[in-house]
mmCIF file of C-alpha atoms and ligand atoms in Angstrom:
data_model
loop_
_atom_site.group_PDB
_atom_site.id
_atom_site.type_symbol
_atom_site.label_atom_id
_atom_site.label_comp_id
_atom_site.label_asym_id
_atom_site.label_seq_id
_atom_site.Cartn_x
_atom_site.Cartn_y
_atom_site.Cartn_z
ATOM 1 C CA MET M 132 0.000 0.000 0.000
ATOM 2 C CA LEU M 133 2.843 2.425 0.790
ATOM 3 C CA ALA M 134 4.886 3.465 -2.243
ATOM 4 C CA CYS M 135 8.406 4.855 -2.386
ATOM 5 C CA PRO M 136 8.303 8.656 -2.766
ATOM 6 C CA LEU M 137 11.431 8.450 -4.967
ATOM 7 C CA CYS M 138 10.667 5.570 -7.348
ATOM 8 C CA GLN M 139 7.023 4.584 -6.565
ATOM 9 C CA ALA M 140 7.907 0.919 -5.924
ATOM 10 C CA THR M 141 6.108 -0.834 -3.070
ATOM 11 C CA LEU M 142 7.639 -0.203 0.342
ATOM 12 C CA ALA M 143 8.248 -3.147 2.660
ATOM 13 C CA GLN M 144 8.266 -2.891 6.455
ATOM 14 C CA LEU M 145 11.591 -3.102 8.273
ATOM 15 C CA ASP M 146 12.121 -3.005 12.026
ATOM 16 C CA ASN M 147 12.913 0.675 12.122
ATOM 17 C CA GLY M 148 11.287 1.944 8.946
ATOM 18 C CA VAL M 149 10.387 0.994 5.390
ATOM 19 C CA ALA M 150 12.402 0.344 2.221
ATOM 20 C CA CYS M 151 11.827 -0.247 -1.488
ATOM 21 C CA PRO M 152 13.587 -2.879 -3.653
ATOM 22 C CA ALA M 153 15.843 -0.139 -5.104
ATOM 23 C CA GLY M 154 17.253 0.454 -1.626
ATOM 24 C CA HIS M 155 15.556 3.725 -0.736
ATOM 25 C CA ARG M 156 15.052 3.624 3.030
ATOM 26 C CA PHE M 157 12.860 5.780 5.253
ATOM 27 C CA ASP M 158 13.011 5.872 9.022
ATOM 28 C CA ARG M 159 10.331 5.379 11.586
ATOM 29 C CA ALA M 160 10.680 8.062 14.261
ATOM 30 C CA ARG M 161 10.765 7.219 17.951
ATOM 31 C CA GLN M 162 7.191 8.556 18.217
ATOM 32 C CA GLY M 163 6.017 6.055 15.592
ATOM 33 C CA TYR M 164 5.499 8.069 12.421
ATOM 34 C CA LEU M 165 7.287 7.420 9.108
ATOM 35 C CA ASN M 166 9.459 10.075 7.587
ATOM 36 C CA LEU M 167 8.606 9.827 3.886
ATOM 37 C CA LEU M 168 9.660 13.301 2.847
ATOM 38 C CA PRO M 169 13.004 12.991 1.034
ATOM 39 C CA VAL M 170 15.278 15.946 1.503
ATOM 40 C CA GLN M 171 15.131 16.744 -2.226
ATOM 41 C CA HIS M 172 11.344 17.189 -1.996
ATOM 42 C CA LYS M 173 11.573 19.785 0.759
ATOM 43 C CA ASN M 174 11.341 23.419 -0.282
ATOM 44 C CA SER M 175 12.513 24.585 3.112
ATOM 45 C CA ARG M 176 14.281 23.006 6.051
ATOM 46 C CA ASP M 177 11.111 22.846 8.088
ATOM 47 C CA PRO M 178 8.112 22.976 5.752
ATOM 48 C CA GLY M 179 4.467 23.289 6.803
ATOM 49 C CA ASP M 180 2.986 24.728 9.960
ATOM 50 C CA ASN M 181 5.428 25.676 12.704
ATOM 51 C CA GLN M 182 5.327 24.670 16.350
ATOM 52 C CA ALA M 183 3.461 27.787 17.544
ATOM 53 C CA MET M 184 0.671 27.319 14.983
ATOM 54 C CA VAL M 185 0.413 23.604 15.649
ATOM 55 C CA GLU M 186 0.194 24.099 19.426
ATOM 56 C CA ALA M 187 -2.394 26.886 19.157
ATOM 57 C CA ARG M 188 -4.548 24.661 16.941
ATOM 58 C CA ARG M 189 -4.125 21.682 19.228
ATOM 59 C CA ASP M 190 -5.175 23.658 22.320
ATOM 60 C CA PHE M 191 -8.143 25.254 20.575
ATOM 61 C CA LEU M 192 -9.409 21.980 19.102
ATOM 62 C CA ASP M 193 -8.803 20.001 22.295
ATOM 63 C CA ALA M 194 -10.943 22.535 24.163
ATOM 64 C CA GLY M 195 -13.816 21.203 22.024
ATOM 65 C CA HIS M 196 -14.751 24.406 20.217
ATOM 66 C CA TYR M 197 -14.988 22.654 16.846
ATOM 67 C CA ALA M 198 -16.282 19.333 18.200
ATOM 68 C CA PRO M 199 -19.459 19.417 16.056
ATOM 69 C CA VAL M 200 -17.311 19.809 12.933
ATOM 70 C CA ALA M 201 -15.303 16.705 13.764
ATOM 71 C CA ARG M 202 -18.381 14.733 14.799
ATOM 72 C CA ARG M 203 -20.094 15.376 11.483
ATOM 73 C CA LEU M 204 -16.957 14.481 9.530
ATOM 74 C CA ALA M 205 -16.633 11.200 11.432
ATOM 75 C CA GLN M 206 -20.298 10.401 10.732
ATOM 76 C CA LEU M 207 -19.903 11.100 7.031
ATOM 77 C CA ALA M 208 -16.812 8.866 6.946
ATOM 78 C CA ALA M 209 -18.599 6.054 8.802
ATOM 79 C CA GLU M 210 -21.545 6.179 6.388
ATOM 80 C CA ARG M 211 -19.152 5.406 3.552
ATOM 81 C CA GLN M 212 -17.486 2.397 5.205
ATOM 82 C CA PRO M 213 -14.131 2.614 3.403
ATOM 83 C CA GLN M 214 -11.553 -0.180 3.611
ATOM 84 C CA ALA M 215 -8.649 2.216 3.523
ATOM 85 C CA TRP M 216 -8.751 5.937 4.167
ATOM 86 C CA LEU M 217 -6.309 8.827 4.205
ATOM 87 C CA ASP M 218 -6.343 12.237 5.892
ATOM 88 C CA ILE M 219 -4.307 14.633 3.724
ATOM 89 C CA GLY M 220 -2.879 17.644 5.587
ATOM 90 C CA CYS M 221 -3.861 16.082 8.905
ATOM 91 C CA GLY M 222 -2.213 18.736 11.077
ATOM 92 C CA GLU M 223 -2.003 17.643 14.681
ATOM 93 C CA GLY M 224 -4.534 14.911 14.115
ATOM 94 C CA TYR M 225 -7.665 16.118 15.893
ATOM 95 C CA TYR M 226 -9.998 15.216 13.041
ATOM 96 C CA THR M 227 -7.944 12.184 12.029
ATOM 97 C CA ALA M 228 -8.313 10.549 15.431
ATOM 98 C CA GLN M 229 -12.088 10.883 15.283
ATOM 99 C CA ILE M 230 -12.227 9.388 11.805
ATOM 100 C CA ALA M 231 -10.112 6.485 13.110
ATOM 101 C CA GLN M 232 -12.545 5.958 15.975
ATOM 102 C CA ALA M 233 -15.502 5.933 13.595
ATOM 103 C CA LEU M 234 -13.798 3.383 11.312
ATOM 104 C CA PRO M 235 -12.242 0.804 13.650
ATOM 105 C CA ALA M 236 -12.051 -1.950 11.003
ATOM 106 C CA ALA M 237 -10.472 0.142 8.253
ATOM 107 C CA ASP M 238 -6.802 0.873 7.489
ATOM 108 C CA GLY M 239 -6.117 4.497 8.343
ATOM 109 C CA TYR M 240 -3.355 6.679 6.910
ATOM 110 C CA ALA M 241 -2.592 10.318 7.593
ATOM 111 C CA LEU M 242 0.042 12.709 6.340
ATOM 112 C CA ASP M 243 1.263 16.231 6.788
ATOM 113 C CA ILE M 244 4.384 18.008 5.593
ATOM 114 C CA SER M 245 4.935 19.481 9.059
ATOM 115 C CA ARG M 246 7.013 17.280 11.331
ATOM 116 C CA GLU M 247 5.909 19.310 14.340
ATOM 117 C CA ALA M 248 2.301 18.449 13.514
ATOM 118 C CA VAL M 249 2.772 14.732 12.827
ATOM 119 C CA LYS M 250 4.990 14.255 15.871
ATOM 120 C CA ARG M 251 2.044 15.299 18.046
ATOM 121 C CA ALA M 252 -0.678 13.729 15.912
ATOM 122 C CA CYS M 253 0.650 10.192 16.094
ATOM 123 C CA ARG M 254 0.045 10.005 19.840
ATOM 124 C CA ARG M 255 -3.663 10.369 19.295
ATOM 125 C CA ALA M 256 -4.222 7.136 17.372
ATOM 126 C CA PRO M 257 -1.335 4.640 17.209
ATOM 127 C CA GLU M 258 -3.349 2.352 14.910
ATOM 128 C CA VAL M 259 -3.130 4.923 12.085
ATOM 129 C CA THR M 260 -0.096 4.962 9.753
ATOM 130 C CA TRP M 261 1.240 8.497 10.266
ATOM 131 C CA MET M 262 3.553 10.017 7.675
ATOM 132 C CA VAL M 263 5.552 13.169 7.246
ATOM 133 C CA ALA M 264 5.053 13.521 3.504
ATOM 134 C CA SER M 265 4.026 15.972 0.828
ATOM 135 C CA MET M 266 0.529 15.972 -0.576
ATOM 136 C CA ALA M 267 2.083 16.738 -3.966
ATOM 137 C CA ARG M 268 3.751 13.285 -3.946
ATOM 138 C CA VAL M 269 1.763 11.051 -1.647
ATOM 139 C CA PRO M 270 3.749 7.870 -0.903
ATOM 140 C CA MET M 271 0.840 5.527 -1.579
ATOM 141 C CA ALA M 272 -0.119 3.394 -4.575
ATOM 142 C CA ASP M 273 -2.641 4.413 -7.243
ATOM 143 C CA ALA M 274 -6.271 3.650 -6.332
ATOM 144 C CA SER M 275 -5.275 2.599 -2.807
ATOM 145 C CA CYS M 276 -7.829 4.685 -0.870
ATOM 146 C CA SER M 277 -11.583 4.533 -0.795
ATOM 147 C CA PHE M 278 -12.003 7.630 1.363
ATOM 148 C CA ILE M 279 -9.854 10.754 1.573
ATOM 149 C CA ALA M 280 -10.400 13.610 3.995
ATOM 150 C CA SER M 281 -9.022 17.111 3.419
ATOM 151 C CA VAL M 282 -9.834 19.446 6.277
ATOM 152 C CA PHE M 283 -8.886 23.122 6.134
ATOM 153 C CA SER M 284 -5.913 22.237 3.995
ATOM 154 C CA PRO M 285 -4.533 22.992 0.606
ATOM 155 C CA LEU M 286 -5.155 20.093 -1.753
ATOM 156 C CA ASP M 287 -3.493 18.593 -4.801
ATOM 157 C CA TRP M 288 -6.546 17.440 -6.733
ATOM 158 C CA GLN M 289 -4.659 15.333 -9.279
ATOM 159 C CA GLU M 290 -2.952 13.419 -6.479
ATOM 160 C CA ALA M 291 -6.266 12.893 -4.705
ATOM 161 C CA ARG M 292 -7.769 11.485 -7.879
ATOM 162 C CA ARG M 293 -4.795 9.184 -8.441
ATOM 163 C CA LEU M 294 -5.103 7.790 -4.907
ATOM 164 C CA LEU M 295 -8.832 7.125 -5.033
ATOM 165 C CA ALA M 296 -10.177 3.735 -5.981
ATOM 166 C CA PRO M 297 -13.085 3.840 -8.446
ATOM 167 C CA GLY M 298 -16.223 4.555 -6.438
ATOM 168 C CA GLY M 299 -14.180 6.066 -3.621
ATOM 169 C CA GLY M 300 -14.419 9.719 -2.700
ATOM 170 C CA LEU M 301 -12.806 12.794 -1.281
ATOM 171 C CA MET M 302 -14.477 14.693 1.564
ATOM 172 C CA ARG M 303 -13.299 18.295 1.596
ATOM 173 C CA VAL M 304 -14.116 20.415 4.623
ATOM 174 C CA GLY M 305 -13.526 24.151 4.448
ATOM 175 C CA PRO M 306 -14.900 27.474 5.658
ATOM 176 C CA THR M 307 -17.912 29.163 4.050
ATOM 177 C CA SER M 308 -17.835 32.885 3.336
ATOM 178 C CA GLY M 309 -19.614 33.472 6.673
ATOM 179 C CA HIS M 310 -17.056 31.602 8.781
ATOM 180 C CA LEU M 311 -15.759 33.671 11.743
ATOM 181 C CA MET M 312 -17.532 36.740 10.343
ATOM 182 C CA GLU M 313 -17.673 38.534 13.715
ATOM 183 C CA LEU M 314 -13.935 38.069 14.158
ATOM 184 C CA ARG M 315 -13.173 39.373 10.672
ATOM 185 C CA GLU M 316 -15.416 42.395 11.317
ATOM 186 C CA VAL M 317 -13.306 43.388 14.316
ATOM 187 C CA LEU M 318 -9.962 42.679 12.650
ATOM 188 C CA TYR M 319 -10.454 44.390 9.307
ATOM 189 C CA ASP M 320 -11.805 47.804 8.368
ATOM 190 C CA GLU M 321 -13.476 46.199 5.411
ATOM 191 C CA VAL M 322 -14.486 42.530 5.381
ATOM 192 C CA ARG M 323 -13.876 41.322 1.884
ATOM 193 C CA PRO M 324 -16.341 38.657 0.807
ATOM 194 C CA TYR M 325 -14.695 35.570 -0.626
ATOM 195 C CA ALA M 326 -16.092 32.842 -2.793
ATOM 196 C CA ASP M 327 -16.201 29.586 -0.860
ATOM 197 C CA ASP M 328 -16.890 27.453 -3.919
ATOM 198 C CA LYS M 329 -13.753 28.251 -5.928
ATOM 199 C CA HIS M 330 -12.502 24.714 -5.387
ATOM 200 C CA LEU M 331 -15.412 23.362 -7.418
ATOM 201 C CA ALA M 332 -13.688 24.659 -10.555
ATOM 202 C CA LEU M 333 -10.547 22.649 -9.715
ATOM 203 C CA VAL M 334 -12.188 19.232 -9.605
ATOM 204 C CA PRO M 335 -10.469 17.095 -12.240
ATOM 205 C CA ALA M 336 -12.233 15.116 -14.948
ATOM 206 C CA GLY M 337 -13.325 11.732 -13.652
ATOM 207 C CA MET M 338 -14.529 13.130 -10.307
ATOM 208 C CA THR M 339 -18.031 14.418 -9.619
ATOM 209 C CA HIS M 340 -19.583 16.385 -6.792
ATOM 210 C CA ALA M 341 -21.859 13.864 -5.097
ATOM 211 C CA HIS M 342 -22.818 15.612 -1.860
ATOM 212 C CA GLY M 343 -22.623 19.030 -0.239
ATOM 213 C CA GLU M 344 -23.815 20.378 3.100
ATOM 214 C CA ILE M 345 -23.207 23.261 5.465
ATOM 215 C CA LEU M 346 -22.764 23.053 9.231
ATOM 216 C CA GLU M 347 -23.208 26.290 11.136
ATOM 217 C CA PHE M 348 -23.215 27.124 14.838
ATOM 218 C CA ARG M 349 -22.348 29.945 17.213
ATOM 219 C CA LEU M 350 -19.371 29.710 19.484
ATOM 220 C CA SER M 351 -18.947 31.729 22.644
ATOM 221 C CA LEU M 352 -15.277 32.218 23.459
ATOM 222 C CA VAL M 353 -15.066 33.139 27.110
ATOM 223 C CA GLU M 354 -11.356 32.653 27.775
ATOM 224 C CA ALA M 355 -8.742 35.034 26.402
ATOM 225 C CA LYS M 356 -6.569 31.974 25.711
ATOM 226 C CA ALA M 357 -9.186 30.499 23.331
ATOM 227 C CA ARG M 358 -9.362 33.753 21.369
ATOM 228 C CA ALA M 359 -5.583 33.994 21.180
ATOM 229 C CA ASP M 360 -5.374 30.375 19.974
ATOM 230 C CA LEU M 361 -8.030 30.998 17.334
ATOM 231 C CA LEU M 362 -6.084 33.991 16.041
ATOM 232 C CA ALA M 363 -2.834 32.037 16.012
ATOM 233 C CA MET M 364 -4.305 29.153 14.005
ATOM 234 C CA THR M 365 -6.023 31.199 11.295
ATOM 235 C CA PRO M 366 -4.502 33.456 8.616
ATOM 236 C CA HIS M 367 -6.403 36.341 10.263
ATOM 237 C CA GLY M 368 -4.038 36.173 13.198
ATOM 238 C CA TRP M 369 -1.009 37.189 11.185
ATOM 239 C CA ARG M 370 -2.790 39.485 8.706
ATOM 240 C CA ALA M 371 -4.400 41.786 11.289
ATOM 241 C CA SER M 372 -2.655 44.550 13.230
ATOM 242 C CA ALA M 373 -1.357 43.930 16.759
ATOM 243 C CA GLU M 374 -3.830 46.491 18.064
ATOM 244 C CA LYS M 375 -6.844 44.718 16.548
ATOM 245 C CA ARG M 376 -5.605 41.373 17.773
ATOM 246 C CA ALA M 377 -5.323 42.720 21.314
ATOM 247 C CA GLN M 378 -8.866 44.069 21.010
ATOM 248 C CA VAL M 379 -10.166 40.560 20.299
ATOM 249 C CA ILE M 380 -8.106 38.859 22.980
ATOM 250 C CA GLU M 381 -8.635 41.348 25.779
ATOM 251 C CA GLN M 382 -12.261 42.350 25.417
ATOM 252 C CA PRO M 383 -14.162 41.733 28.654
ATOM 253 C CA GLU M 384 -17.260 39.925 27.334
ATOM 254 C CA PRO M 385 -17.342 36.501 25.744
ATOM 255 C CA PHE M 386 -16.580 36.773 22.050
ATOM 256 C CA VAL M 387 -19.349 35.185 20.012
ATOM 257 C CA VAL M 388 -18.390 33.926 16.550
ATOM 258 C CA THR M 389 -20.173 31.997 13.849
ATOM 259 C CA VAL M 390 -18.538 28.769 12.779
ATOM 260 C CA SER M 391 -19.628 27.877 9.280
ATOM 261 C CA MET M 392 -18.231 24.928 7.343
ATOM 262 C CA ARG M 393 -19.005 23.346 4.083
ATOM 263 C CA TYR M 394 -18.549 19.653 3.430
ATOM 264 C CA ASP M 395 -18.182 18.637 -0.208
ATOM 265 C CA TYR M 396 -17.870 15.040 -1.328
ATOM 266 C CA PHE M 397 -16.383 14.170 -4.710
ATOM 267 C CA VAL M 398 -16.621 10.650 -6.062
ATOM 268 C CA ARG M 399 -14.189 9.079 -8.493
ATOM 269 C CA GLN M 400 -15.959 7.297 -11.333
ATOM 270 C CA ASP M 401 -14.849 4.208 -13.320
HETATM 271 C C1 SAM Y 1872 -4.862 24.728 8.378
HETATM 272 S S1 SAM Y 1872 -3.896 23.276 8.658
HETATM 273 C C2 SAM Y 1872 -5.176 22.051 8.872
HETATM 274 C C3 SAM Y 1872 -4.760 20.883 9.701
HETATM 275 C C4 SAM Y 1872 -5.867 19.882 10.076
HETATM 276 N N1 SAM Y 1872 -6.463 19.244 8.928
HETATM 277 C C5 SAM Y 1872 -6.920 20.586 10.892
HETATM 278 O O1 SAM Y 1872 -7.923 21.020 10.313
HETATM 279 O O2 SAM Y 1872 -6.726 20.708 12.099
HETATM 280 C C6 SAM Y 1872 -3.183 22.924 7.082
HETATM 281 C C7 SAM Y 1872 -2.140 21.827 7.137
HETATM 282 O O3 SAM Y 1872 -1.654 21.560 5.805
HETATM 283 C C8 SAM Y 1872 -0.283 21.223 5.919
HETATM 284 N N2 SAM Y 1872 0.358 21.350 4.598
HETATM 285 C C9 SAM Y 1872 0.615 22.475 3.901
HETATM 286 N N3 SAM Y 1872 1.225 22.173 2.724
HETATM 287 C C10 SAM Y 1872 1.319 20.814 2.682
HETATM 288 C C11 SAM Y 1872 1.863 19.895 1.708
HETATM 289 N N4 SAM Y 1872 2.414 20.305 0.588
HETATM 290 N N5 SAM Y 1872 1.815 18.570 1.991
HETATM 291 C C12 SAM Y 1872 1.253 18.125 3.146
HETATM 292 N N6 SAM Y 1872 0.742 18.955 4.092
HETATM 293 C C13 SAM Y 1872 0.765 20.280 3.864
HETATM 294 C C14 SAM Y 1872 0.249 22.167 6.985
HETATM 295 O O4 SAM Y 1872 1.468 21.730 7.558
HETATM 296 C C15 SAM Y 1872 -0.915 22.191 7.979
HETATM 297 O O5 SAM Y 1872 -0.757 21.224 9.003
HETATM 298 ZN ZN1 ZN Y 1873 12.463 3.658 -4.172
#
């Protein structure tokens, strides 16, 4: 199922890692994840989200603020009963672990390019095969997945299509244009509307949009720490001025924000 990121041959398990017949070897880290990102595929020394972003996201998600988002994703995954599934851009594994729980009989795989993220993620669900790898060159065989999740992440659509077995599908979860509106209204003088369906134009031939739904709820952020974490894990945190950020973090009342997500499911035909 795993394929060499350098030559695409099947990878066999060794005691301390995996290797292909051509002799390309990849280590298993002490924490249990596989390092399948060859140095020549890295654009920087430490690609992906950094430690501060990963920890802010972990604390915010572990506090349960987005629990309904994860619950719905796990339900949608369970309804599809895949044999093998993959979470692409898994971050620190909050959503991944809930998918794994919902699919106890399936083979679970998860990858992220950030070592800081995967290092923490792999503690959440040891039964999942965790990989530091690039979504542009996923180290798995063609048609090896029947369910792929992509949550709040960039996505390489051609790779997703290559990995899907016929009849399998990709569940993309991302923000709608109303997501965190109240936060954006405080941070920016002018809230620019953005299209939340731009990804629909990127769907490659051979994949069709089979299901779409929106989940929306209001979140009351009482603790300053939760607001600071939310800022640190979203692009708004680093785009806004320090003054506006402080205004969000330090305001005396609970900060009420709308969480609004869209789930889109794309099925691979033939
Ligand atoms: C906004 S985070 C979402 C993480 C997680 N899915 C969640 O919702 O909590 C986006 C993730 O994509 C990862 N990422 C960015 N570029 C990537 C690439 N080329 N290959 C794999 N992961 C990538 C980042 O490291 C980061 O963890
Ligand atoms: Zn190889």
